[in-house]
PDB file of C-alpha atoms in Angstrom:
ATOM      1  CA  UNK A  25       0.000   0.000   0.000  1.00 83.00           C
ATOM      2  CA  UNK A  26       1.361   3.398  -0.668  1.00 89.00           C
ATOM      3  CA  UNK A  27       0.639   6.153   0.921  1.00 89.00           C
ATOM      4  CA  UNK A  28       0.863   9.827   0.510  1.00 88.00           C
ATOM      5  CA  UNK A  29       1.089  12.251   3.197  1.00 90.00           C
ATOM      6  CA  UNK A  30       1.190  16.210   2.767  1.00 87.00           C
ATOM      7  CA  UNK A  31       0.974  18.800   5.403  1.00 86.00           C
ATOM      8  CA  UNK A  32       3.515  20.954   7.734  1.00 86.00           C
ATOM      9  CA  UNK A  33       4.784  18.302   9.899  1.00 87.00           C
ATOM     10  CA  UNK A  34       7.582  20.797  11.007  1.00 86.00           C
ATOM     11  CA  UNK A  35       5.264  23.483  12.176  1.00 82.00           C
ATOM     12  CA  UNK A  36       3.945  24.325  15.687  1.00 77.00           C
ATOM     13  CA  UNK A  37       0.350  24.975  14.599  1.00 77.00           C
ATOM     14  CA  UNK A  38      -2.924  22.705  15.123  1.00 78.00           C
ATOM     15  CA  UNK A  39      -2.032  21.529  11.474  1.00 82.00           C
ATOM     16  CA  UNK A  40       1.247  20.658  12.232  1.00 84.00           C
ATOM     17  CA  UNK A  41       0.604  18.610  15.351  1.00 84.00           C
ATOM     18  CA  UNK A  42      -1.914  17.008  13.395  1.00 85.00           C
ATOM     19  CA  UNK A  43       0.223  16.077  10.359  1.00 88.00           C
ATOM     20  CA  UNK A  44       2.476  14.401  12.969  1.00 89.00           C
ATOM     21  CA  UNK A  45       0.222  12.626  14.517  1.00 87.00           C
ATOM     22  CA  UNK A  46      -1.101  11.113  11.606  1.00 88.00           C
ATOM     23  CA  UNK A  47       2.636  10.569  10.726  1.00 90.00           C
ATOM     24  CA  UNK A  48       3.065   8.035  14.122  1.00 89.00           C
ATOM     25  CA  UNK A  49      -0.387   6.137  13.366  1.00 87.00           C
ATOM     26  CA  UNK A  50       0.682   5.231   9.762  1.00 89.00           C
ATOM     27  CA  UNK A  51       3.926   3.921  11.130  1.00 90.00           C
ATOM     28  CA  UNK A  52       1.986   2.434  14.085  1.00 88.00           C
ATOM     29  CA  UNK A  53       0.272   0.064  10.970  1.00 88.00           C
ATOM     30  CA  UNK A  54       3.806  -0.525   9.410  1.00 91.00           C
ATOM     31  CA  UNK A  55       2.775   1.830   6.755  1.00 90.00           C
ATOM     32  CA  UNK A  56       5.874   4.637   5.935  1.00 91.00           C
ATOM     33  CA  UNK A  57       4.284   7.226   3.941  1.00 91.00           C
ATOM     34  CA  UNK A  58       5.827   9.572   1.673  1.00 91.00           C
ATOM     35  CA  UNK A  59       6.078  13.360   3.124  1.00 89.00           C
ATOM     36  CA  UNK A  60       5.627  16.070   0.907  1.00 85.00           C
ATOM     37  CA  UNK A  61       5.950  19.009   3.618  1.00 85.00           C
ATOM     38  CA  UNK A  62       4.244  22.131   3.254  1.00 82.00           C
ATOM     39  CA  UNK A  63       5.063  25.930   5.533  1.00 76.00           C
ATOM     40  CA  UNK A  64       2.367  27.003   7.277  1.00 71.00           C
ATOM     41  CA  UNK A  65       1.617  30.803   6.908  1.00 57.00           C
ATOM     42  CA  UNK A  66       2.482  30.690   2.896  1.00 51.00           C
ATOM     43  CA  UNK A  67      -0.465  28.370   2.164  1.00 54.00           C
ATOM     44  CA  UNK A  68      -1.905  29.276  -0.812  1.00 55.00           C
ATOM     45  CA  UNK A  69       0.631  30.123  -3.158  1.00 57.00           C
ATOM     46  CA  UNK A  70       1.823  26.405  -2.341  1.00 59.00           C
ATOM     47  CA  UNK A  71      -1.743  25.364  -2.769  1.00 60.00           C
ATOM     48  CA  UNK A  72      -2.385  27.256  -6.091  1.00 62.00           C
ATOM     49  CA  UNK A  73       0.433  25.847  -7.932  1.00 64.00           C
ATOM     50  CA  UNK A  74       0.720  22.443  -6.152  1.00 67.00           C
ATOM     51  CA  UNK A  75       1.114  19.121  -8.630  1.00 69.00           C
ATOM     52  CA  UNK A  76      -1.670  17.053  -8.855  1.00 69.00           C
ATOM     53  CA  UNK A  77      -1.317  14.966 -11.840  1.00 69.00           C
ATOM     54  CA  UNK A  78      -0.732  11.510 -11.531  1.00 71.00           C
ATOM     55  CA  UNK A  79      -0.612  11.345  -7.754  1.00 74.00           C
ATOM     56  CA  UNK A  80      -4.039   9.404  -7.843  1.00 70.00           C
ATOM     57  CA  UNK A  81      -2.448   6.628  -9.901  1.00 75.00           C
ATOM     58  CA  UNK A  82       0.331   6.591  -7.883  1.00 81.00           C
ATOM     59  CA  UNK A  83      -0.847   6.599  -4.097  1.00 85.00           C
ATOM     60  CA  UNK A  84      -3.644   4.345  -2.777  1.00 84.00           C
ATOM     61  CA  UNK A  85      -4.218   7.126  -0.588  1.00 85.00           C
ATOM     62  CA  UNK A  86      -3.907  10.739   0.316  1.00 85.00           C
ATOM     63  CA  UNK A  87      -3.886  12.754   3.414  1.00 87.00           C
ATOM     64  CA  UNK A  88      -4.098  16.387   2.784  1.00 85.00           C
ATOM     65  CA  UNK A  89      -3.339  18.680   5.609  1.00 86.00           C
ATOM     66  CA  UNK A  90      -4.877  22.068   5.637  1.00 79.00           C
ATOM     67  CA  UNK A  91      -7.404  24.971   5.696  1.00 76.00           C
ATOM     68  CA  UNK A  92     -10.312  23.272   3.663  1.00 73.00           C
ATOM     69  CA  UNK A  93     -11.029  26.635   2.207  1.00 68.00           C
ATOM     70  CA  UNK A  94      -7.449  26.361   0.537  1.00 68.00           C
ATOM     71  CA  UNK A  95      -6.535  22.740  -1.137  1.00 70.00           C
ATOM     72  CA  UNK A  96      -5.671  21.725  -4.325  1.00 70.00           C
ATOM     73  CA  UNK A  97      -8.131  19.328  -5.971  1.00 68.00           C
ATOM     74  CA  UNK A  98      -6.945  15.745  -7.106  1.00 69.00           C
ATOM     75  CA  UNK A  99      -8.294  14.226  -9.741  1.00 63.00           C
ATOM     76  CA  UNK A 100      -9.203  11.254  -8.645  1.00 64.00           C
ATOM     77  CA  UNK A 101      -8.671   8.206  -5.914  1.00 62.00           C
ATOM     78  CA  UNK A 102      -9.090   8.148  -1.952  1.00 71.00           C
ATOM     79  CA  UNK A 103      -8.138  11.789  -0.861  1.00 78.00           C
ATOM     80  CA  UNK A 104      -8.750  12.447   3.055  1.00 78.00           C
ATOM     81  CA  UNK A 105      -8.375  16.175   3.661  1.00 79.00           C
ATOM     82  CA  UNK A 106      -7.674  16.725   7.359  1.00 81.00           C
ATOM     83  CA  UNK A 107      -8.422  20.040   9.092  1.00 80.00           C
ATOM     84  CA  UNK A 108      -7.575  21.068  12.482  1.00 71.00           C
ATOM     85  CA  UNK A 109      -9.850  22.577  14.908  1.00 66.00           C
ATOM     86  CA  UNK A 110     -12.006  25.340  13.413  1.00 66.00           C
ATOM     87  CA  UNK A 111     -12.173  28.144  16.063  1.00 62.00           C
ATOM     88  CA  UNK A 112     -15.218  30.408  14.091  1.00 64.00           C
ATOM     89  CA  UNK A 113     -18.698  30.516  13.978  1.00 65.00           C
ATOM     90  CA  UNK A 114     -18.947  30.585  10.379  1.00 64.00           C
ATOM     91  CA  UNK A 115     -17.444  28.193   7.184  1.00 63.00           C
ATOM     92  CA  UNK A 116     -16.557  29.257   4.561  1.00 60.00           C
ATOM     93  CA  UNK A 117     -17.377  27.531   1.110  1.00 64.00           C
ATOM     94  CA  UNK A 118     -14.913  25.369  -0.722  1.00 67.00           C
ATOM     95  CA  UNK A 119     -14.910  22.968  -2.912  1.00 65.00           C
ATOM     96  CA  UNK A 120     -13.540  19.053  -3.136  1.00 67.00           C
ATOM     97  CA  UNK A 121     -13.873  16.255  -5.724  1.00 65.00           C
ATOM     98  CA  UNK A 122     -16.566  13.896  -5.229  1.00 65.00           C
ATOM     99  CA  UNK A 123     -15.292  10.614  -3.136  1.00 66.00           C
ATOM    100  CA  UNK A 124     -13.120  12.560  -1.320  1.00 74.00           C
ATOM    101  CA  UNK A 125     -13.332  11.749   2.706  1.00 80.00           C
ATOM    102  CA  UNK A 126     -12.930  14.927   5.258  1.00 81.00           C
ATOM    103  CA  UNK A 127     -11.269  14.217   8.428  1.00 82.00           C
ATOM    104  CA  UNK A 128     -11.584  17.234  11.344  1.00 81.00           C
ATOM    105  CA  UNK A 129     -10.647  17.729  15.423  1.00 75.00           C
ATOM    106  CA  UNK A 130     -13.581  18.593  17.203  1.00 74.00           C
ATOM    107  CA  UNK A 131     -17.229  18.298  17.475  1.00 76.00           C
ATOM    108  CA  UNK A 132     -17.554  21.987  16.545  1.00 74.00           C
ATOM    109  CA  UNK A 133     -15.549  22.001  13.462  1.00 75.00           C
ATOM    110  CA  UNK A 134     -17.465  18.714  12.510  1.00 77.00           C
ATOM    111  CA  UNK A 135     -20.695  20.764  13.005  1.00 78.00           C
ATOM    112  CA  UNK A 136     -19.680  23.433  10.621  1.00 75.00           C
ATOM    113  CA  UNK A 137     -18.942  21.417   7.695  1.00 74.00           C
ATOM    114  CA  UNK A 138     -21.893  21.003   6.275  1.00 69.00           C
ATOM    115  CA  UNK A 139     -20.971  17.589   4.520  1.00 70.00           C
ATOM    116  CA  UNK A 140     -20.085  14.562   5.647  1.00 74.00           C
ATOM    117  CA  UNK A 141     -17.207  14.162   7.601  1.00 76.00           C
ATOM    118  CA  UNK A 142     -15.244  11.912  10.536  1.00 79.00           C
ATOM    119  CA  UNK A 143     -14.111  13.321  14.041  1.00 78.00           C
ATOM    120  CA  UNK A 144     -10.150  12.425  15.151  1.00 76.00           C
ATOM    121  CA  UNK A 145      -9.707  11.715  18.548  1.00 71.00           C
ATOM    122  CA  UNK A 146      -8.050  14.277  20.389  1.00 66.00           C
ATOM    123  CA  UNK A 147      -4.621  14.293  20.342  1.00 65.00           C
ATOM    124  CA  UNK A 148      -2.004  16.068  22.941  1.00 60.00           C
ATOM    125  CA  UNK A 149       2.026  16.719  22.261  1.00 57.00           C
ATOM    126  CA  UNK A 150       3.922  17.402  25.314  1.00 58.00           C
ATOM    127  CA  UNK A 151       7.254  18.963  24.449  1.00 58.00           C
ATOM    128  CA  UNK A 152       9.732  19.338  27.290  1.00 56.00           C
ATOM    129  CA  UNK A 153      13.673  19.701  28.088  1.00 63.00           C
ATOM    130  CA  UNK A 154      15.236  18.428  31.360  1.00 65.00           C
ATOM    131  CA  UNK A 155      16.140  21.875  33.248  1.00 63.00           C
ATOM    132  CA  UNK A 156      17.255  22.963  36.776  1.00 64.00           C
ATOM    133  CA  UNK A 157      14.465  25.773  37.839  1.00 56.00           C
ATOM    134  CA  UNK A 158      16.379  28.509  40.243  1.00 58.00           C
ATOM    135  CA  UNK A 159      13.740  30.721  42.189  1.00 55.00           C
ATOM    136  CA  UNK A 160      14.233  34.354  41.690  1.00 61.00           C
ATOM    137  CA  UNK A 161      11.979  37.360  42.931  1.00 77.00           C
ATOM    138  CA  UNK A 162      11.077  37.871  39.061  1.00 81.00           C
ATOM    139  CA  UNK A 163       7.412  36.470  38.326  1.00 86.00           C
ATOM    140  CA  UNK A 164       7.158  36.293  35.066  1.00 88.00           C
ATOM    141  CA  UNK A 165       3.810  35.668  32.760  1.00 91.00           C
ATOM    142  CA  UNK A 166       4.177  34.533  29.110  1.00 90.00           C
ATOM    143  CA  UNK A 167       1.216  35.032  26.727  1.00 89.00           C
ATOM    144  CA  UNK A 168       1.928  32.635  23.337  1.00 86.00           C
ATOM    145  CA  UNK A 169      -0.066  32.251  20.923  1.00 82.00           C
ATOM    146  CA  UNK A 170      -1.016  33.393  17.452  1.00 81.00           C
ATOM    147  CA  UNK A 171      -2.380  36.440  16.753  1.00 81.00           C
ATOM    148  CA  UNK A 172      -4.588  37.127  14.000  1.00 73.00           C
ATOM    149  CA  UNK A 173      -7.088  40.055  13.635  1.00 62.00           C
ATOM    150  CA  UNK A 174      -6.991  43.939  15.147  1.00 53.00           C
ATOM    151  CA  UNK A 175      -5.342  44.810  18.598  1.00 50.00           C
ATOM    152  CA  UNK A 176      -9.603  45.884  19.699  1.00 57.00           C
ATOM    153  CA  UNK A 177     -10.576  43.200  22.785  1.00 58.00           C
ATOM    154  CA  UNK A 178     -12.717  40.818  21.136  1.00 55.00           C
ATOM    155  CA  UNK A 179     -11.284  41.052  17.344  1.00 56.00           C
ATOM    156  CA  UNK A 180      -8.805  38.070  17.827  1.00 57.00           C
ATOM    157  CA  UNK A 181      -9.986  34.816  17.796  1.00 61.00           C
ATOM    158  CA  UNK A 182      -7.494  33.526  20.002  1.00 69.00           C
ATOM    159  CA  UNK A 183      -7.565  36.098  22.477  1.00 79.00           C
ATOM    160  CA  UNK A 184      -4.274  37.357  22.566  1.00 84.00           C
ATOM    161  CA  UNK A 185      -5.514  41.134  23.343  1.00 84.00           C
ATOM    162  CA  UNK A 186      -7.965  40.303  25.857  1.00 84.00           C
ATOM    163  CA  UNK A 187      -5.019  37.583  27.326  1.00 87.00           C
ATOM    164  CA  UNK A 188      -2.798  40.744  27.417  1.00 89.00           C
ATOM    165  CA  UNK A 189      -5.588  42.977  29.094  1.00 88.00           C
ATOM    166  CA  UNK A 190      -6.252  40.580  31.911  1.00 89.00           C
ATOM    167  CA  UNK A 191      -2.340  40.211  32.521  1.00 91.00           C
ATOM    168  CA  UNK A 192      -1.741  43.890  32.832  1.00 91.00           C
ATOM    169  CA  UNK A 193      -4.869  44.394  35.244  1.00 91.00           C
ATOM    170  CA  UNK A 194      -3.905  41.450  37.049  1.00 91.00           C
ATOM    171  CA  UNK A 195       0.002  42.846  37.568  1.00 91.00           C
ATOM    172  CA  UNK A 196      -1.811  46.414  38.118  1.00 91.00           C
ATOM    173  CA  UNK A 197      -3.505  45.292  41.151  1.00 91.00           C
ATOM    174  CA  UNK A 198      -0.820  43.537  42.093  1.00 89.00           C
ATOM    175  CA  UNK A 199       0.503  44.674  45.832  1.00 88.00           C
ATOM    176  CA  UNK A 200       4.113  44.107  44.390  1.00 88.00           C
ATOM    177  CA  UNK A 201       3.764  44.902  40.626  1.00 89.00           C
ATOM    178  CA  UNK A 202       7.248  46.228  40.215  1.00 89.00           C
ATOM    179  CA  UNK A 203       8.432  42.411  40.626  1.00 89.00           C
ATOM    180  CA  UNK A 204       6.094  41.184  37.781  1.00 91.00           C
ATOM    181  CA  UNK A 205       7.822  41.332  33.463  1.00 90.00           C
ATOM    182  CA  UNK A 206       5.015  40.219  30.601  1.00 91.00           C
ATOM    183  CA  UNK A 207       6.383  38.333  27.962  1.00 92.00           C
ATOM    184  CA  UNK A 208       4.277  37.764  24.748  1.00 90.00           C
ATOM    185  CA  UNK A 209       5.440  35.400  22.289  1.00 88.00           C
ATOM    186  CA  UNK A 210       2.999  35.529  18.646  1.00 87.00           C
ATOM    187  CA  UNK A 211       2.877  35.604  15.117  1.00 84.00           C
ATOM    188  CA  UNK A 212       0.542  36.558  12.579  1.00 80.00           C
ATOM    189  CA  UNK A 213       2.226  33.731  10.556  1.00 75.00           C
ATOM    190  CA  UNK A 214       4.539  35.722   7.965  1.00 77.00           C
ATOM    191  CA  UNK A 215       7.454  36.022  10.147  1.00 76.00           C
ATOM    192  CA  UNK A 216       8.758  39.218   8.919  1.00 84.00           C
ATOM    193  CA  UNK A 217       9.907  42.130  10.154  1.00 87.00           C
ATOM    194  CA  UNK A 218       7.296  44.327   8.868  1.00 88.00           C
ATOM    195  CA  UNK A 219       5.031  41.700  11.121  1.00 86.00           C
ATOM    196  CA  UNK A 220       7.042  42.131  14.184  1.00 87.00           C
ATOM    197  CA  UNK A 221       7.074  45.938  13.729  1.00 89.00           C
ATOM    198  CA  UNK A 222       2.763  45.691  13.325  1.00 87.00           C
ATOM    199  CA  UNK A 223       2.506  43.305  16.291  1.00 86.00           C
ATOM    200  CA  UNK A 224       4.431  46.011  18.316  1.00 87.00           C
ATOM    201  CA  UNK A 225       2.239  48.499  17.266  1.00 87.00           C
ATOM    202  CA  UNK A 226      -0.805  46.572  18.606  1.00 85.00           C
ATOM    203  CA  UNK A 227       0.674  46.006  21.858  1.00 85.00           C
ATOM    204  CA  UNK A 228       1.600  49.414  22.595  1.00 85.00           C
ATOM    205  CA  UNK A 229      -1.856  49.843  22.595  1.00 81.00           C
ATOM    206  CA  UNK A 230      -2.020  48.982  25.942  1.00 79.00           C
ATOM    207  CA  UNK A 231       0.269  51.190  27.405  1.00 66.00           C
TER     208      UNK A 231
END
């Protein structure tokens, strides 16, 4: 049986832990896929000009990792697109071939889709390093997280403003704030330096 599997199995997103979790049950079931890895936050110029031709007649199957609202379409043959958890109220339209099987993380996303599709069971990745932890007076709070939409509370479906709103009234009220340093660690997925220069325009917002 061959097996295709594309997505960004490097990345840190939902997507990304997804793709490599689908990655250990293949091998669980002796099956080694081929990896054709994708970067998360340049999606759809990767999608636009990806190479379908032939894959159908190559692979028995396909897992495609990804926003369902950007995917290539294959031909033919047993395709499973696989999204990760959809966070919004609202879906978007987007088209797949017929036969094609869609595979999503929660209850809600499954609810949203408004064809027929299969829940994954949930899936956790603990990442840790063996360290020594030395108290100090320092208390410090880390926000991380992606940030996508305006620096307004309630424009950013993850949060991140309102995260860094409760954090600075919490330290505010604080008896001892002067011992308290906020750390925020985001993205808006491009990586640049124009990007870091907007997110620090959004956060100085709060000052």
């Amino acid at each position: 049986m061959k097996v295709l599997l594309i997505g960004p199995i490097n990345s840190l997103s939902g997507y990304g832990a997804r793709t490599r979790a689908l990655y250990s049950d293949l091998v669980s079931l002796d099956v080694i896929p081929d990896l054709q890895i994708t970067n998360w936050g340049n999606t759809i110029n990767f999608y636009t000009n990806f190479p379908t031709d032939g894959l159908s007649e190559e692979y028995d199957y396909i897992f495609y990792v990804g926003m369902l609202t950007e995917t290539p379409l294959f031909p033919k043959g047993t395709v499973y697109y696989v999204t990760a958890g959809i966070e919004t109220d609202t879906m978007y339209d987007f088209n797949l071939q017929l036969g094609s099987k869609i595979l999503t993380s929660s209850e809600h996303s499954s609810n949203l889709i408004k064809v027929e599709n299969s829940v994954l069971p949930e899936r956790i990745e603990i990442h840790y390093e063996k360290t020594t932890i030395h108290y100090e007076k320092i208390r410090r709070i880390l926000i991380s997280g992606a940030w996508i939409g305006g620096s307004q509370i309630g424009e950013d479906r993850k949060n991140i403003p309102l995260s860094i709103k409760t954090a600075i009234e919490m330290i505010s009220q604080a008896p001892n704030p002067e011992i308290y340093e906020l750390w925020i660690h985001t993205s808006m997925g491009t990586y640049s330096e124009l990007e870091r220069t907007h997110i620090a325009n959004l956060i100085s917002h709060f000052n």
